[in-house]
Short mmCIF file of C-alpha atoms in Angstrom, two decimals:
data_model
loop_
_atom_site.label_atom_id
_atom_site.label_comp_id
_atom_site.label_asym_id
_atom_site.label_seq_id
_atom_site.Cartn_x
_atom_site.Cartn_y
_atom_site.Cartn_z
CA MET V 1 7.43 -20.65 55.50
CA LYS V 2 5.65 -22.41 52.65
CA LYS V 3 3.24 -19.51 52.36
CA ILE V 4 6.08 -17.00 51.99
CA VAL V 5 7.74 -19.12 49.29
CA VAL V 6 4.43 -19.47 47.42
CA VAL V 7 3.74 -15.73 47.68
CA LEU V 8 7.27 -14.84 46.53
CA ALA V 9 6.98 -17.30 43.63
CA GLY V 10 3.67 -15.70 42.65
CA VAL V 11 5.20 -12.22 42.79
CA PHE V 12 8.19 -13.27 40.66
CA PHE V 13 5.83 -14.96 38.19
CA ALA V 14 3.74 -11.79 37.94
CA PHE V 15 6.86 -9.71 37.23
CA ALA V 16 8.05 -12.20 34.63
CA VAL V 17 4.68 -12.14 32.86
CA ASN V 18 4.60 -8.35 32.94
CA ALA V 19 8.14 -8.13 31.54
CA GLN V 20 7.10 -10.29 28.55
CA ASP V 21 4.12 -8.10 27.73
CA THR V 22 4.63 -6.62 24.25
CA LYS V 23 1.64 -4.30 24.22
CA THR V 24 2.21 -0.89 22.78
CA GLU V 25 0.37 2.13 23.92
CA ALA V 26 -2.51 3.10 21.71
CA LYS V 27 -1.71 6.27 19.82
CA PRO V 28 -4.47 8.76 19.30
CA GLN V 29 -5.70 8.82 15.72
CA THR V 30 -4.88 11.90 13.76
CA THR V 31 -6.96 13.38 11.00
CA GLN V 32 -4.05 13.61 8.57
CA THR V 33 -4.45 11.66 5.37
CA ALA V 34 -1.58 9.66 3.98
CA THR V 35 -0.27 10.65 0.58
CA VAL V 36 0.08 7.74 -1.81
CA THR V 37 2.67 8.24 -4.51
CA LYS V 38 1.95 6.37 -7.69
CA HIS V 39 4.75 5.58 -10.05
CA PRO V 40 3.94 6.66 -13.56
CA MET V 41 3.22 3.85 -15.97
CA HIS V 42 5.86 3.37 -18.60
CA ASP V 43 5.01 2.56 -22.19
CA TYR V 44 7.25 -0.05 -23.80
CA MET V 45 7.53 -2.63 -26.57
CA THR V 46 8.49 -6.27 -26.25
CA MET V 47 8.65 -9.42 -28.33
CA LYS V 48 6.27 -12.11 -27.08
CA GLU V 49 5.70 -15.44 -28.83
CA GLY V 50 7.19 -14.06 -32.05
CA LYS V 51 4.95 -10.98 -32.11
CA MET V 52 5.75 -7.41 -31.20
CA MET V 53 3.61 -6.25 -28.28
CA VAL V 54 3.08 -2.66 -27.10
CA MET V 55 2.30 -1.67 -23.51
CA LYS V 56 0.53 1.67 -23.62
CA GLU V 57 -1.41 3.24 -20.76
CA GLY V 58 -1.36 -0.06 -18.87
CA LYS V 59 -2.80 -2.13 -21.75
CA MET V 60 -0.84 -4.72 -23.74
CA THR V 61 -1.76 -4.92 -27.43
CA ALA V 62 -0.20 -6.37 -30.57
CA MET V 63 1.78 -3.86 -32.61
CA ASP V 64 -0.27 -3.00 -35.71
CA LYS V 65 2.16 -0.63 -37.49
CA GLU V 66 5.77 0.52 -37.43
CA MET V 67 6.52 2.99 -34.67
CA ASP V 68 8.87 5.98 -34.62
CA LEU V 69 10.20 6.82 -31.16
CA SER V 70 11.00 10.33 -29.93
CA ASN V 71 14.76 9.61 -30.04
CA GLY V 72 14.63 8.78 -33.79
CA THR V 73 14.54 5.00 -33.39
CA LYS V 74 12.18 3.03 -35.63
CA VAL V 75 10.63 -0.22 -34.42
CA MET V 76 9.26 -2.58 -37.08
CA MET V 77 6.42 -5.07 -36.64
CA ASP V 78 8.79 -8.03 -37.17
CA GLY V 79 11.01 -6.94 -34.24
CA ASN V 80 13.73 -5.17 -36.21
CA VAL V 81 14.94 -1.94 -34.63
CA VAL V 82 16.77 0.78 -36.57
CA LYS V 83 18.42 3.44 -34.41
CA LYS V 84 18.84 7.07 -35.44
CA ASP V 85 22.50 6.44 -36.34
CA GLY V 86 21.44 3.63 -38.72
CA SER V 87 22.57 0.71 -36.56
CA LYS V 88 20.20 -2.27 -36.56
CA MET V 89 19.23 -4.88 -33.99
CA MET V 90 16.56 -7.53 -33.57
CA MET V 91 14.28 -7.75 -30.54
CA LYS V 92 14.49 -11.00 -28.57
CA GLU V 93 11.82 -12.77 -26.56
#
């Protein structure tokens, strides 16, 4: 009787261990290459430590001259911004 109980306990243990197995089947490798989509870098201007900085092509440099934007906005080296309609604002840190 003890042998039957031990064998049954072993069988139940084996089923319990098998049920907990989280292996996934190995998928065959394909020869397709993944396409990586890069987000385009954006150029921008910001005020940092009291200086106007320009991010262009991934490089941050100090602004060395006034800049005219494509929408008619002018950005000055001191952080003043004059929009096409003439309204003014000051860049903040």
